[in-house]
Structures are given as C-alpha cells and as structure tokens.
Amino acid sequence: MSASTTRATCSTFLWIFALAPLALAQSGRLVAESAESTSLEELTGKMRAEARDASTASFRVVTSGVYPGGARFQIEAETRVLGATHFHRRLVFSSDDGLSAEQETVKTPKGVWMRERDPSSGEVFLRMSRDLAAKLEQAAARLGEAADVPGTVGNQPTALRGAEMIESLTDGFDLRVERRVIRGREFFVVKGDARLDEPLEEDDPSAPDHVELLVRTEDLVISQMVQLRQGQELMRVELSDLVLGAPMDKDSFALELPPGEKFIDAMDHEPAAAHIEHVLAQVAAEGGEDEPPRDG
C-alpha cells in the first residue's frame, strides 16, 4: 500500500472511533508491566459477539494532534446513538493558531439537521430531506469511508467496539495483538508498522508509520488510538463517559433553533449545495445518479 493510502486509512479510523482517558502512554509508546499474546482473529471475534447486545451509546471523544507546520489542534465530540436510526453529535474544533469551529448534526428517519459555525460563514442552520440524506448515505457507501460526505454519520452502537475498524487496518498495517497489564489495568494491545510499497515521503510529516490501539478487556471497547511517525506521536484519540444500553427517548434527538433563526434547505445554501453536488458528481462518474432531491 502507498504512503498516502496508509494515511487515509488511519485518518478514517480516527474520525469514526474514539478512545479513553489516557495516562497510559509514555514517550508515545505503550508501557506494559506484563504481556500475553493472543490472535487478532480471536479478539475481533469476541468484540463482534459483545457488540450484538448494544442498542444505545453515548460517549465523549477528544482528538488531539499536530499539524505539519507545528500548530496543535483539538476536536471535542459528544455523541449519542440510538440503534441505526437516531444520531446526535456535537463537534468543537480549536487550534493554537486561533482557529475555531463548531458542528452539530442530528439524524432521524425524517431527515438530517445541522448547525455549523466557522470564521468565514458564521453560524448557519441547515436541513436535509430524508430522500437527500438517504442518497448521501448511499454515496458514502459507494465512495468509501474516507469520502467527505455531508450529513452522513455512520456510527451505530454495535460498531462502537471497533472490530470492523481493526480489521480495516490490516490492509495497511502489520498488526499483532498482546494482552497486557498497563499500570494495573488489563488491555488487549493492537499495534503494528505500516505496510508500504514505497518509503514515506520525507516532505510529508503527517503520514504515520506505526499505529497502536488499546482494547479494554472488561468490555472489549477500543479505549485509545495513537498514530506515530519515527517514534513521534502525530495524533491521539481518547474516549470518556461511555454508556452503553441506557434508555433513550427518540424525541430527544432534535436540534433546537435559537429565537429568530430558521433552517435552510441544504441545497439552497451555496457552500453546502456545492459540496453535495460534488459528491453526487463523483457517484455519477462511477455509475450514474440523478439530480439531488429538494425539500418541498
């Protein structure tokens, strides 16, 4: 696999999955007190079996890292998921260079509602009909997880433990699994070096050459992921406040409008419409799709 494909695969994993409070790593590497090997197939099989019982999930995710220029960034996300039908996520982005942005997304069988705030556009409230949302979900499935498709969310409680994502990393990384006690707590450690068809480009310091993940043995949930390059940490993702299986009210999945604001059809908002049309054009190039539906 190429260096660029390695980077895309690892970045995709970061955006979809989360990982738990750390204090478990030192100098970017996992510090173990004892170790016991196990197989990747056995671990992912157990994760799949445990995941069948989850119907709801709520959790907080913090992703932090360093841009190639040296500026640090952080993304905080709070997520609630009810089955495969209801989803609510709030993202807050900040960086050392003063940039900040927010994004909130609610998805139900009736459609998708979004709130976005950034320095260039200010705050805007958008909505998508269920037909357009369904079309974009199909586009995301066709284009792959790395595609940047607006309004799609992907996560389900049954996928939170991450068996599918670990398996997706096997194409790009030579993964192995060890069972370790790390500072008094037991984990499965999944780690490996990148499989490269060519050396990593020296002028692209964002490409990882190693990945390490922790899976908690008590509930088989991924609790940490770290990307490294030449032993230096590039990015870390941590999960906290994880609750699985708690009752959730479908009516609580709603995006409230401040007084005086209104939702705009995404196809009537120039930046969002351009993004959507670009995605659908990509799909059309691969097999043909008609024009995006609009809300009436």
XYZ file of C-alpha atoms in Angstrom:
296
model
C 0.000 0.000 0.000
C 1.197 3.552 -0.702
C 2.062 6.092 1.982
C -0.956 8.237 1.050
C -3.309 5.256 1.350
C -1.847 4.422 4.755
C -2.534 7.970 5.930
C -6.114 7.943 4.609
C -6.913 4.599 6.252
C -5.601 5.674 9.627
C -7.347 9.064 9.460
C -10.660 7.381 8.609
C -10.400 5.254 11.734
C -9.747 8.311 13.866
C -12.861 10.145 12.697
C -15.190 7.182 13.263
C -13.899 5.785 16.553
C -12.953 7.005 19.967
C -10.585 6.264 22.673
C -10.474 6.537 26.575
C -8.594 8.748 29.017
C -5.007 8.053 28.809
C -2.285 8.441 31.388
C -1.303 5.075 29.899
C 1.415 6.105 27.472
C 4.932 7.393 27.905
C 7.089 8.910 25.124
C 4.365 7.960 22.629
C 4.697 4.224 23.325
C 2.623 1.948 25.496
C 4.319 0.998 28.783
C 3.462 -2.529 29.928
C 4.026 -4.348 33.184
C 3.300 -7.804 31.781
C 2.340 -9.247 28.420
C 0.471 -12.217 26.955
C -0.056 -12.797 23.228
C -3.400 -13.539 21.563
C -4.617 -13.652 17.952
C -6.229 -10.781 16.049
C -8.983 -13.094 14.784
C -9.854 -14.204 18.317
C -10.010 -10.618 19.578
C -12.195 -9.245 16.776
C -14.487 -12.269 17.041
C -15.046 -11.577 20.742
C -15.635 -7.885 20.013
C -18.304 -8.726 17.433
C -20.050 -11.093 19.867
C -20.124 -8.483 22.651
C -21.388 -5.771 20.286
C -24.630 -7.608 19.494
C -26.170 -6.561 22.824
C -25.696 -2.777 22.424
C -28.795 -0.779 21.433
C -27.749 2.709 22.555
C -24.499 4.503 23.216
C -23.327 7.875 24.473
C -19.717 8.993 24.776
C -17.271 11.886 24.607
C -14.282 11.882 22.267
C -11.198 14.113 22.258
C -8.877 14.017 19.252
C -5.606 15.936 19.502
C -2.604 16.238 17.252
C -0.070 18.412 15.489
C -0.295 19.911 12.010
C 2.772 19.561 9.755
C 3.564 23.239 10.440
C 3.711 22.593 14.184
C 0.391 24.062 15.364
C -1.563 21.811 17.730
C -5.290 21.156 17.301
C -8.066 19.558 19.317
C -11.517 18.252 18.395
C -14.021 17.522 21.157
C -17.083 15.465 20.236
C -20.140 14.446 22.246
C -22.222 11.713 20.647
C -25.481 9.885 21.319
C -26.684 6.954 19.191
C -29.981 5.064 19.283
C -29.912 1.934 17.143
C -29.302 2.581 13.454
C -31.948 5.321 13.218
C -31.147 8.203 15.593
C -27.858 10.058 15.943
C -26.738 13.308 17.619
C -23.170 14.612 17.561
C -21.625 17.948 18.550
C -18.066 18.780 17.449
C -15.914 21.668 18.690
C -12.616 22.369 16.913
C -9.810 24.628 18.166
C -6.143 25.134 17.323
C -3.095 27.020 18.541
C -3.288 29.417 15.607
C -6.607 30.793 16.854
C -8.988 28.956 14.517
C -12.204 27.551 15.971
C -15.367 25.970 14.593
C -18.415 24.007 15.701
C -20.644 21.472 14.004
C -23.764 19.760 15.340
C -25.667 17.048 13.479
C -28.951 15.299 14.260
C -30.151 12.431 12.108
C -33.516 10.634 12.387
C -35.699 8.699 9.925
C -37.252 12.080 9.000
C -34.026 13.664 7.775
C -30.873 15.465 8.895
C -30.481 18.794 10.705
C -27.148 20.582 11.088
C -25.710 23.598 12.849
C -22.347 24.897 11.663
C -20.215 27.797 12.839
C -16.895 28.849 11.347
C -14.950 32.116 10.904
C -15.845 32.503 7.210
C -19.602 31.784 7.248
C -20.632 32.486 10.825
C -23.455 30.313 12.195
C -25.912 28.588 9.879
C -28.713 26.045 10.411
C -29.305 23.518 7.612
C -31.712 20.686 6.961
C -31.836 17.787 4.515
C -34.877 15.806 3.497
C -34.799 12.101 4.216
C -34.543 11.451 0.458
C -31.426 13.574 0.114
C -29.989 12.129 3.339
C -30.575 8.600 2.017
C -28.936 9.481 -1.286
C -25.866 10.828 0.504
C -25.659 7.721 2.704
C -25.650 5.640 -0.478
C -22.963 7.923 -1.908
C -20.841 7.452 1.219
C -21.209 3.673 0.946
C -20.149 3.740 -2.701
C -17.272 6.199 -2.323
C -15.906 4.607 0.845
C -15.372 5.694 4.426
C -12.672 8.213 3.511
C -15.137 10.250 1.436
C -16.178 13.581 2.927
C -19.959 13.301 2.550
C -22.094 15.941 4.327
C -24.838 14.823 6.676
C -23.623 11.225 6.986
C -22.785 9.882 10.415
C -22.172 6.156 10.171
C -21.779 5.128 13.818
C -24.031 2.544 15.420
C -23.810 1.246 18.994
C -22.989 -2.230 17.711
C -19.982 -0.850 15.816
C -18.542 1.149 18.709
C -16.274 -1.635 19.950
C -14.399 -1.385 16.672
C -13.892 -4.926 15.331
C -14.611 -3.783 11.774
C -12.199 -0.884 12.030
C -9.382 -3.016 13.418
C -9.900 -5.379 10.520
C -9.835 -2.476 8.053
C -6.383 -1.509 9.347
C -4.943 -4.920 8.494
C -4.554 -3.927 4.835
C -2.266 -1.043 5.740
C -0.567 -2.210 8.935
C 1.095 -5.444 10.036
C -0.964 -5.789 13.221
C -0.321 -8.068 16.159
C -2.127 -8.410 19.487
C -0.765 -8.723 23.010
C -2.625 -8.992 26.289
C -1.047 -6.629 28.798
C -1.455 -5.145 32.221
C -0.764 -1.417 31.933
C -0.449 0.384 35.246
C -2.742 -2.072 36.984
C -5.411 -2.352 34.262
C -5.682 -5.120 31.677
C -5.862 -4.373 27.946
C -5.504 -6.005 24.573
C -2.826 -4.017 22.733
C -3.188 -3.975 18.938
C -0.188 -2.444 17.189
C 1.844 -2.648 14.019
C 4.022 -0.909 11.476
C 2.707 0.364 8.155
C 2.976 -1.893 5.112
C 4.488 0.367 2.465
C 5.042 -0.191 -1.241
C 7.336 2.827 -1.155
C 9.146 4.782 1.587
C 7.250 7.509 3.407
C 7.813 10.890 1.798
C 10.215 12.990 3.832
C 8.338 16.185 2.948
C 5.038 14.799 4.293
C 5.492 14.514 8.068
C 1.772 13.775 8.608
C 1.977 10.206 7.271
C 2.076 7.615 10.122
C 4.391 4.618 10.028
C 3.019 2.934 13.173
C -0.343 2.589 14.923
C -1.192 1.444 18.462
C -4.618 0.759 19.978
C -5.850 -0.301 23.402
C -8.933 -2.506 23.808
C -10.309 -2.805 27.342
C -10.614 -6.446 28.370
C -13.645 -5.869 30.621
C -15.979 -4.636 27.854
C -13.928 -5.051 24.627
C -14.219 -1.384 23.669
C -11.344 0.413 21.973
C -10.113 2.912 24.539
C -7.139 4.545 22.824
C -5.532 5.008 19.451
C -2.194 6.643 18.707
C -0.574 7.401 15.332
C 3.218 7.673 15.259
C 5.928 8.523 12.779
C 9.524 7.618 13.534
C 8.577 7.232 17.196
C 6.976 10.687 17.461
C 3.265 10.993 18.235
C 1.223 12.544 15.414
C -2.301 12.147 16.755
C -4.136 10.727 19.755
C -7.832 9.942 20.223
C -9.381 9.381 23.663
C -12.873 8.337 24.749
C -14.606 9.051 28.056
C -18.087 8.955 29.613
C -19.048 5.853 27.644
C -22.515 4.499 28.482
C -23.956 1.531 26.579
C -27.551 0.331 26.648
C -29.103 3.219 28.621
C -32.734 4.147 27.749
C -33.059 6.991 25.234
C -36.129 8.905 24.079
C -36.416 9.275 20.306
C -37.897 12.752 20.778
C -34.661 13.889 22.452
C -32.896 13.701 19.102
C -33.624 17.228 17.938
C -31.671 20.356 17.060
C -33.148 23.403 18.766
C -33.249 26.714 16.911
C -32.369 29.944 18.737
C -35.056 32.674 18.569
C -35.139 34.335 15.184
C -33.256 31.567 13.354
C -34.633 29.124 10.790
C -33.431 26.027 8.996
C -32.267 26.449 5.396
C -32.566 23.684 2.829
C -29.011 22.459 2.286
C -29.494 22.776 -1.481
C -30.369 26.467 -1.025
C -27.132 27.136 0.857
C -24.394 27.746 -1.713
C -21.402 26.137 0.065
C -23.394 23.081 1.201
C -25.044 22.672 -2.209
C -21.681 22.842 -3.983
C -20.301 20.177 -1.649
C -23.312 17.900 -2.155
C -23.248 18.333 -5.927
C -19.534 17.481 -5.979
C -20.178 14.259 -4.038
C -23.064 13.247 -6.313
C -20.953 14.031 -9.370
C -18.339 11.604 -8.064
C -21.031 8.941 -7.705
C -22.400 9.707 -11.180
C -18.941 9.213 -12.631
C -18.907 5.720 -11.120
C -22.341 4.626 -12.274
C -24.876 7.406 -12.653
C -27.217 9.231 -10.291
C -29.920 11.793 -10.944
C -30.191 15.319 -9.523
C -30.387 15.674 -5.707
C -33.950 15.964 -4.343
C -35.020 19.177 -2.636
C -37.390 19.718 0.249
C -40.784 20.939 -0.815
